[in-house]
Amino acid sequence: MRILAIETSCDESAVAVLDEQLGLLSHELWSQVELHRAYGGVVPELASRDHVRRLVPLLRTALGRAQTHPTQIDGISYTAGPGLVGALLTGAAFAQSLALGWKVPALGIHHLEAHLLAPLLETPAPPLPHVALLVSGGHTMLVDVRGIGDYRILGATRDDAAGEAFDKTAKLLGLPYPGGPQLARLAEGGREGAYRFPRPMLDRPGLEFSFSGLKTAVMQAVREAPLSEQGRADVARAVEDAIVATLSAKALRALESTGYAALVVAGGVGANRALRTRLTQQAALIGVQTFFPRLEFCTDNAAMVAVAGMYRLRAGEHAGRSIHVRARWPLDELRIPGSPVMP
Ligand code: KG4
Ligand code: ZN
């Protein structure tokens, strides 16, 4: 089976081709970061319009690099939610039009399931069951992954997502959008312990997160006195330390409570080096192996949508010809591929 995958849930347009036997044949991506920078965040209408502009050229390149003719495509998967409705619709309409023309099935994929399955593109792939720490711009949660499609949320954020906390505090430090990676870079020159920001919910049992207090703490630090270059780096370092410490502690707690021997880290914040290092070290201490997607598959991409599509299309699922997307879509509403629909 060879499938084409399309991702347009937010500000990245991406197309990939995945072959069941040969693996990933191509993955193309266009990032809209420059387009939205002047506004300090993603402008939904601009995002939709740009997806429309980029999808055909991305498709051509992806098919060309994969040396694949449309007649060799057996199915199409596309991100159907959660995400920006207009952006999702551009990908869904594009995927469904191709599927109609090429007479193949199409299937809408849950964006977070795609993030969760991204590590399956790597060798070795993580074993099942495992705990997944899913940390992106819009979501932060610990998931009990018992099997593909069988997800139980162990804990989630009560307010801001980890990526949002990175981006908002970066903005307070005057860093351009999207601030997460820039804040991480600035933090490299920061001194440990120069500032100490709250590590919310760590003192309480359970697996929930809360990151909104970080903004206030950083705002106070920034307001107190004009910060030197070193001071800004110190603040960045303290923000990163607080987020990384909180995520790591709760991930370890989830591993202890499930007794699983594998931890998967997925989503854009999974690209953060401090987080990767700390989780790997701490998990190893309790005999747990940690699995990450490669950096480019942590942030939004179509390769992960292809992986999820491969499992589900192979099991005979398809969306019919209707173009249906969901801005909100709880992860635990998903079914195991191939299982009958409950009445
Ligand atoms: O998964 P993703 O690409 O998009 C969503 O589905 O949300 O995640 C994007 C988020 C942004 O908040 C971005 O700032 C954050 O991931 N991010 C990082 C790093 N790279 C991306 N945050 C901290 N350190 C990084 N290296
Ligand atoms: Zn994402």
Short mmCIF file of C-alpha atoms and ligand atoms in Angstrom, two decimals:
data_model
loop_
_atom_site.label_atom_id
_atom_site.label_comp_id
_atom_site.label_asym_id
_atom_site.label_seq_id
_atom_site.Cartn_x
_atom_site.Cartn_y
_atom_site.Cartn_z
CA MET A 1 0.00 0.00 0.00
CA ARG A 2 1.27 3.50 -0.81
CA ILE A 3 -0.44 6.55 0.62
CA LEU A 4 -0.35 10.28 0.25
CA ALA A 5 -0.74 12.44 3.37
CA ILE A 6 -1.68 16.09 3.80
CA GLU A 7 -1.26 18.31 6.88
CA THR A 8 -2.77 21.81 7.12
CA SER A 9 -4.03 22.10 10.71
CA CYS A 10 -2.25 25.34 11.56
CA ASP A 11 0.60 27.22 9.89
CA GLU A 12 2.49 24.46 8.13
CA SER A 13 1.48 23.04 4.75
CA ALA A 14 2.91 19.56 4.28
CA VAL A 15 2.61 16.59 1.93
CA ALA A 16 4.23 13.16 2.29
CA VAL A 17 4.28 9.80 0.53
CA LEU A 18 4.64 6.62 2.60
CA ASP A 19 5.00 3.10 1.24
CA GLU A 20 4.12 0.13 3.43
CA GLN A 21 7.20 -1.85 2.26
CA LEU A 22 9.69 0.88 1.37
CA GLY A 23 8.94 3.35 4.18
CA LEU A 24 8.81 7.12 3.85
CA LEU A 25 9.45 8.08 0.21
CA SER A 26 9.14 11.86 0.52
CA HIS A 27 7.96 14.58 2.87
CA GLU A 28 7.64 18.22 1.85
CA LEU A 29 6.86 21.15 4.10
CA TRP A 30 6.20 24.86 3.75
CA SER A 31 6.26 26.88 6.96
CA GLN A 32 4.21 30.10 7.14
CA VAL A 33 6.26 31.50 10.02
CA GLU A 34 7.41 34.55 8.04
CA LEU A 35 3.84 35.28 6.92
CA HIS A 36 2.52 35.53 10.49
CA ARG A 37 5.56 37.06 12.20
CA ALA A 38 4.40 40.67 11.83
CA TYR A 39 1.20 39.80 13.73
CA GLY A 40 2.92 37.96 16.60
CA GLY A 41 0.81 34.85 16.09
CA VAL A 42 -1.06 32.81 13.49
CA VAL A 43 -3.76 34.76 11.58
CA PRO A 44 -6.29 32.05 10.65
CA GLU A 45 -7.52 33.60 7.38
CA LEU A 46 -3.97 34.20 6.12
CA ALA A 47 -3.10 30.62 7.06
CA SER A 48 -5.99 29.17 5.01
CA ARG A 49 -5.17 31.27 1.96
CA ASP A 50 -1.53 30.30 2.06
CA HIS A 51 -2.35 26.57 2.32
CA VAL A 52 -4.39 26.94 -0.87
CA ARG A 53 -1.37 28.51 -2.60
CA ARG A 54 1.15 25.92 -1.42
CA LEU A 55 -0.60 22.57 -1.67
CA VAL A 56 -0.34 21.93 -5.42
CA PRO A 57 3.41 22.73 -5.66
CA LEU A 58 4.08 20.66 -2.52
CA LEU A 59 2.11 17.75 -3.99
CA ARG A 60 4.09 17.92 -7.25
CA THR A 61 7.42 17.93 -5.41
CA ALA A 62 6.39 15.16 -3.00
CA LEU A 63 5.24 12.87 -5.85
CA GLY A 64 8.36 13.70 -7.89
CA ARG A 65 10.78 13.01 -5.03
CA ALA A 66 8.93 9.77 -4.24
CA GLN A 67 9.08 8.84 -7.96
CA THR A 68 5.41 8.11 -7.65
CA HIS A 69 2.71 8.46 -10.29
CA PRO A 70 -0.80 9.21 -8.98
CA THR A 71 -1.94 5.79 -10.20
CA GLN A 72 0.41 4.25 -7.60
CA ILE A 73 -1.38 5.96 -4.69
CA ASP A 74 -3.80 3.61 -2.86
CA GLY A 75 -5.24 6.04 -0.33
CA ILE A 76 -5.05 9.56 1.05
CA SER A 77 -4.93 10.68 4.68
CA TYR A 78 -5.36 14.28 5.81
CA THR A 79 -5.52 16.06 9.15
CA ALA A 80 -9.21 16.55 10.00
CA GLY A 81 -8.72 18.14 13.45
CA PRO A 82 -8.18 19.51 15.97
CA GLY A 83 -6.93 22.79 14.52
CA LEU A 84 -7.99 25.97 12.74
CA VAL A 85 -11.20 25.23 10.90
CA GLY A 86 -10.39 27.14 7.71
CA ALA A 87 -6.90 25.68 7.52
CA LEU A 88 -8.22 22.16 8.10
CA LEU A 89 -10.84 22.64 5.39
CA THR A 90 -8.25 23.54 2.75
CA GLY A 91 -6.40 20.25 3.36
CA ALA A 92 -9.58 18.19 3.62
CA ALA A 93 -11.04 19.63 0.40
CA PHE A 94 -7.75 19.14 -1.42
CA ALA A 95 -7.41 15.53 -0.19
CA GLN A 96 -11.01 14.68 -1.03
CA SER A 97 -10.71 16.20 -4.52
CA LEU A 98 -7.62 14.12 -5.25
CA ALA A 99 -9.29 11.01 -3.84
CA LEU A 100 -12.33 11.56 -6.05
CA GLY A 101 -10.19 12.11 -9.15
CA TRP A 102 -7.87 9.20 -8.40
CA LYS A 103 -10.72 6.93 -7.23
CA VAL A 104 -9.04 6.00 -3.94
CA PRO A 105 -10.29 6.17 -0.32
CA ALA A 106 -9.57 9.22 1.83
CA LEU A 107 -9.49 9.42 5.61
CA GLY A 108 -9.39 12.29 8.10
CA ILE A 109 -6.71 11.85 10.80
CA HIS A 110 -6.61 13.20 14.36
CA HIS A 111 -3.65 15.58 14.55
CA LEU A 112 -2.63 14.42 18.03
CA GLU A 113 -2.75 10.75 17.06
CA ALA A 114 -0.43 11.68 14.20
CA HIS A 115 1.99 13.33 16.69
CA LEU A 116 1.75 10.24 18.94
CA LEU A 117 2.63 7.89 16.06
CA ALA A 118 5.52 9.99 14.65
CA PRO A 119 8.14 7.96 16.62
CA LEU A 120 7.06 4.88 14.62
CA LEU A 121 9.03 6.40 11.72
CA GLU A 122 12.25 5.82 13.69
CA THR A 123 14.30 2.71 14.41
CA PRO A 124 13.90 1.25 16.93
CA ALA A 125 10.20 2.05 17.16
CA PRO A 126 8.76 2.33 20.69
CA PRO A 127 7.12 -0.81 22.13
CA LEU A 128 3.47 -0.92 23.22
CA PRO A 129 2.13 -0.12 25.72
CA HIS A 130 3.94 3.09 26.58
CA VAL A 131 3.43 6.46 28.21
CA ALA A 132 3.44 9.40 25.80
CA LEU A 133 4.17 12.98 26.77
CA LEU A 134 2.46 15.04 24.10
CA VAL A 135 3.68 18.62 24.21
CA SER A 136 2.73 21.01 21.42
CA GLY A 137 1.64 24.60 20.92
CA GLY A 138 -1.98 23.74 21.63
CA HIS A 139 -1.83 20.66 23.88
CA THR A 140 0.04 19.24 26.84
CA MET A 141 -0.92 15.81 28.08
CA LEU A 142 0.28 12.46 29.35
CA VAL A 143 -1.29 9.57 27.49
CA ASP A 144 -1.49 5.86 28.27
CA VAL A 145 -0.94 4.37 24.81
CA ARG A 146 -2.12 0.76 25.07
CA GLY A 147 -2.25 0.25 21.33
CA ILE A 148 -2.78 2.20 18.13
CA GLY A 149 -6.11 3.99 18.55
CA ASP A 150 -6.33 3.02 22.24
CA TYR A 151 -5.47 6.19 24.13
CA ARG A 152 -6.32 7.14 27.71
CA ILE A 153 -5.50 10.63 28.90
CA LEU A 154 -3.73 10.40 32.26
CA GLY A 155 -3.41 14.14 32.78
CA ALA A 156 -3.54 17.35 30.78
CA THR A 157 -2.97 21.06 31.22
CA ARG A 158 -5.60 23.10 33.01
CA ASP A 159 -4.69 26.25 31.12
CA ASP A 160 -1.78 27.01 28.78
CA ALA A 161 0.02 24.31 26.82
CA ALA A 162 3.79 23.97 27.31
CA GLY A 163 4.44 25.39 23.82
CA GLU A 164 2.13 28.31 24.55
CA ALA A 165 4.05 28.98 27.79
CA PHE A 166 7.31 29.04 25.83
CA ASP A 167 5.83 31.31 23.16
CA LYS A 168 4.13 33.77 25.55
CA THR A 169 7.12 34.19 27.85
CA ALA A 170 9.37 34.55 24.79
CA LYS A 171 7.14 37.41 23.63
CA LEU A 172 7.57 39.11 27.03
CA LEU A 173 11.32 38.88 26.48
CA GLY A 174 10.91 40.61 23.12
CA LEU A 175 11.66 37.52 21.04
CA PRO A 176 9.97 37.21 17.64
CA TYR A 177 7.20 34.70 17.00
CA PRO A 178 7.26 31.73 17.35
CA GLY A 179 9.27 32.18 20.50
CA GLY A 180 9.76 28.60 21.75
CA PRO A 181 12.89 27.70 19.80
CA GLN A 182 14.29 31.25 20.21
CA LEU A 183 13.78 31.19 23.96
CA ALA A 184 15.56 27.83 24.10
CA ARG A 185 18.50 29.34 22.19
CA LEU A 186 18.65 32.36 24.51
CA ALA A 187 18.48 30.05 27.56
CA GLU A 188 21.75 28.37 26.51
CA GLY A 189 23.63 31.44 27.77
CA GLY A 190 21.58 31.71 30.97
CA ARG A 191 22.89 30.87 34.44
CA GLU A 192 21.16 28.14 36.40
CA GLY A 193 19.33 29.45 39.46
CA ALA A 194 19.75 33.18 38.70
CA TYR A 195 15.93 33.31 38.73
CA ARG A 196 13.52 30.69 39.99
CA PHE A 197 10.00 30.52 38.59
CA PRO A 198 7.14 28.46 39.99
CA ARG A 199 6.80 24.79 39.16
CA PRO A 200 3.01 24.61 39.38
CA MET A 201 1.16 21.49 40.49
CA LEU A 202 4.41 19.67 41.31
CA ASP A 203 3.65 19.60 45.00
CA ARG A 204 0.24 18.05 44.35
CA PRO A 205 -0.52 14.45 43.48
CA GLY A 206 -1.89 13.71 40.04
CA LEU A 207 -0.77 14.27 36.49
CA GLU A 208 -2.26 17.64 35.61
CA PHE A 209 -0.28 20.66 34.50
CA SER A 210 -0.74 24.41 34.75
CA PHE A 211 1.55 26.86 32.99
CA SER A 212 -0.35 30.14 32.99
CA GLY A 213 1.38 31.36 36.19
CA LEU A 214 4.73 31.46 34.41
CA LYS A 215 3.65 34.44 32.33
CA THR A 216 2.95 36.47 35.45
CA ALA A 217 6.27 35.50 37.05
CA VAL A 218 8.19 36.49 33.92
CA MET A 219 6.21 39.72 33.56
CA GLN A 220 7.23 40.68 37.11
CA ALA A 221 10.90 39.87 36.47
CA VAL A 222 10.88 41.90 33.26
CA ARG A 223 9.13 44.86 34.92
CA GLU A 224 11.34 45.01 38.00
CA ALA A 225 14.33 46.45 36.22
CA PRO A 226 15.50 46.75 32.63
CA LEU A 227 17.22 43.47 31.86
CA SER A 228 20.77 43.21 30.55
CA GLU A 229 21.54 40.65 27.82
CA GLN A 230 22.72 38.28 30.56
CA GLY A 231 19.54 38.99 32.55
CA ARG A 232 17.34 38.08 29.58
CA ALA A 233 19.28 34.86 29.11
CA ASP A 234 18.93 34.11 32.83
CA VAL A 235 15.15 34.62 32.67
CA ALA A 236 14.93 32.42 29.57
CA ARG A 237 16.94 29.74 31.35
CA ALA A 238 14.62 29.88 34.39
CA VAL A 239 11.53 29.58 32.17
CA GLU A 240 12.96 26.58 30.37
CA ASP A 241 14.06 24.99 33.66
CA ALA A 242 10.59 25.42 35.18
CA ILE A 243 8.79 23.92 32.16
CA VAL A 244 11.27 21.07 31.72
CA ALA A 245 11.28 20.19 35.44
CA THR A 246 7.47 20.11 35.58
CA LEU A 247 7.08 18.03 32.43
CA SER A 248 9.79 15.57 33.49
CA ALA A 249 8.50 15.10 37.02
CA LYS A 250 4.96 14.37 35.84
CA ALA A 251 6.14 12.08 33.06
CA LEU A 252 8.10 10.05 35.62
CA ARG A 253 5.07 9.92 37.86
CA ALA A 254 3.00 8.54 34.95
CA LEU A 255 5.66 5.89 34.29
CA GLU A 256 5.68 4.86 37.91
CA SER A 257 1.89 4.62 38.10
CA THR A 258 1.55 2.56 34.89
CA GLY A 259 4.72 0.49 35.38
CA TYR A 260 5.48 0.81 31.64
CA ALA A 261 9.08 0.57 30.45
CA ALA A 262 8.90 3.04 27.55
CA LEU A 263 8.29 6.77 27.26
CA VAL A 264 7.47 8.54 23.99
CA VAL A 265 7.85 12.30 23.67
CA ALA A 266 5.93 13.91 20.82
CA GLY A 267 4.85 17.35 19.62
CA GLY A 268 6.73 20.56 18.89
CA VAL A 269 8.13 21.07 22.40
CA GLY A 270 9.64 17.58 22.07
CA ALA A 271 12.26 19.32 19.91
CA ASN A 272 13.56 21.11 23.02
CA ARG A 273 17.04 19.82 23.79
CA ALA A 274 16.96 20.45 27.53
CA LEU A 275 13.73 18.45 27.77
CA ARG A 276 15.13 15.61 25.66
CA THR A 277 18.28 15.38 27.78
CA ARG A 278 16.55 15.53 31.13
CA LEU A 279 13.84 13.02 30.26
CA THR A 280 16.32 10.56 28.78
CA GLN A 281 18.54 10.75 31.88
CA GLN A 282 15.78 10.58 34.45
CA ALA A 283 13.86 7.79 32.71
CA ALA A 284 17.05 5.73 32.41
CA LEU A 285 17.48 5.93 36.19
CA ILE A 286 14.22 3.99 36.63
CA GLY A 287 14.97 1.57 33.78
CA VAL A 288 12.74 3.29 31.22
CA GLN A 289 13.78 3.82 27.61
CA THR A 290 12.83 7.12 25.95
CA PHE A 291 11.79 7.48 22.30
CA PHE A 292 11.65 10.73 20.32
CA PRO A 293 10.80 11.43 16.72
CA ARG A 294 13.65 13.12 14.82
CA LEU A 295 13.54 16.91 15.32
CA GLU A 296 11.71 17.70 12.06
CA PHE A 297 8.97 15.20 12.93
CA CYS A 298 8.37 16.72 16.39
CA THR A 299 6.82 19.84 14.89
CA ASP A 300 3.93 19.64 12.42
CA ASN A 301 4.59 17.55 9.31
CA ALA A 302 2.78 15.21 6.91
CA ALA A 303 4.95 12.13 7.53
CA MET A 304 3.18 11.54 10.84
CA VAL A 305 -0.22 11.94 9.15
CA ALA A 306 0.90 9.29 6.68
CA VAL A 307 1.79 6.86 9.49
CA ALA A 308 -1.61 7.22 11.15
CA GLY A 309 -3.26 7.00 7.72
CA MET A 310 -1.37 3.80 6.88
CA TYR A 311 -2.71 1.99 9.97
CA ARG A 312 -6.25 3.15 9.51
CA LEU A 313 -6.60 2.93 5.72
CA ARG A 314 -5.03 -0.55 5.80
CA ALA A 315 -7.69 -1.57 8.30
CA GLY A 316 -10.36 -0.48 5.79
CA GLU A 317 -11.39 2.84 7.33
CA HIS A 318 -12.34 5.72 5.09
CA ALA A 319 -14.23 8.99 5.37
CA GLY A 320 -16.57 8.62 2.42
CA ARG A 321 -16.58 11.65 0.15
CA SER A 322 -17.81 14.25 2.62
CA ILE A 323 -15.49 17.04 3.69
CA HIS A 324 -15.73 17.08 7.45
CA VAL A 325 -13.29 18.66 9.91
CA ARG A 326 -13.35 19.29 13.67
CA ALA A 327 -11.79 22.27 15.41
CA ARG A 328 -12.09 20.34 18.66
CA TRP A 329 -11.81 16.59 18.83
CA PRO A 330 -11.07 14.72 22.08
CA LEU A 331 -8.27 12.18 21.60
CA ASP A 332 -10.00 9.47 23.58
CA GLU A 333 -12.94 9.45 21.16
CA LEU A 334 -10.75 7.68 18.60
CA ARG A 335 -11.35 4.06 17.72
CA ILE A 336 -8.84 1.26 17.33
CA PRO A 337 -8.20 0.84 13.56
CA GLY A 338 -10.46 -1.80 12.10
CA SER A 339 -12.75 -2.01 15.13
CA PRO A 340 -16.48 -1.73 14.44
CA VAL A 341 -18.19 1.61 15.00
CA MET A 342 -20.17 1.58 18.27
CA PRO A 343 -23.88 2.34 17.72
O1 KG4 B 1 3.42 20.45 17.43
P1 KG4 B 1 3.65 21.83 16.94
O2 KG4 B 1 4.54 22.03 15.74
O3 KG4 B 1 2.31 22.55 16.59
C1 KG4 B 1 1.13 22.31 17.27
O4 KG4 B 1 0.45 21.33 16.90
O5 KG4 B 1 0.90 23.08 18.23
O6 KG4 B 1 4.23 22.65 18.20
C2 KG4 B 1 4.60 23.99 18.10
C3 KG4 B 1 5.09 24.47 19.45
C4 KG4 B 1 5.29 25.98 19.50
O7 KG4 B 1 4.70 26.47 20.68
C5 KG4 B 1 6.81 26.12 19.52
O8 KG4 B 1 7.25 27.29 20.17
C6 KG4 B 1 7.21 24.88 20.29
O9 KG4 B 1 6.36 23.87 19.77
N1 KG4 B 1 8.63 24.52 20.05
C7 KG4 B 1 9.59 24.58 21.00
C8 KG4 B 1 10.80 24.19 20.39
N2 KG4 B 1 10.53 23.91 19.08
C9 KG4 B 1 9.19 24.10 18.90
N3 KG4 B 1 9.52 24.94 22.30
C10 KG4 B 1 10.66 24.88 23.01
N4 KG4 B 1 11.85 24.53 22.50
C11 KG4 B 1 11.99 24.18 21.21
N5 KG4 B 1 13.18 23.81 20.72
ZN ZN B 2 1.02 19.75 16.03
#
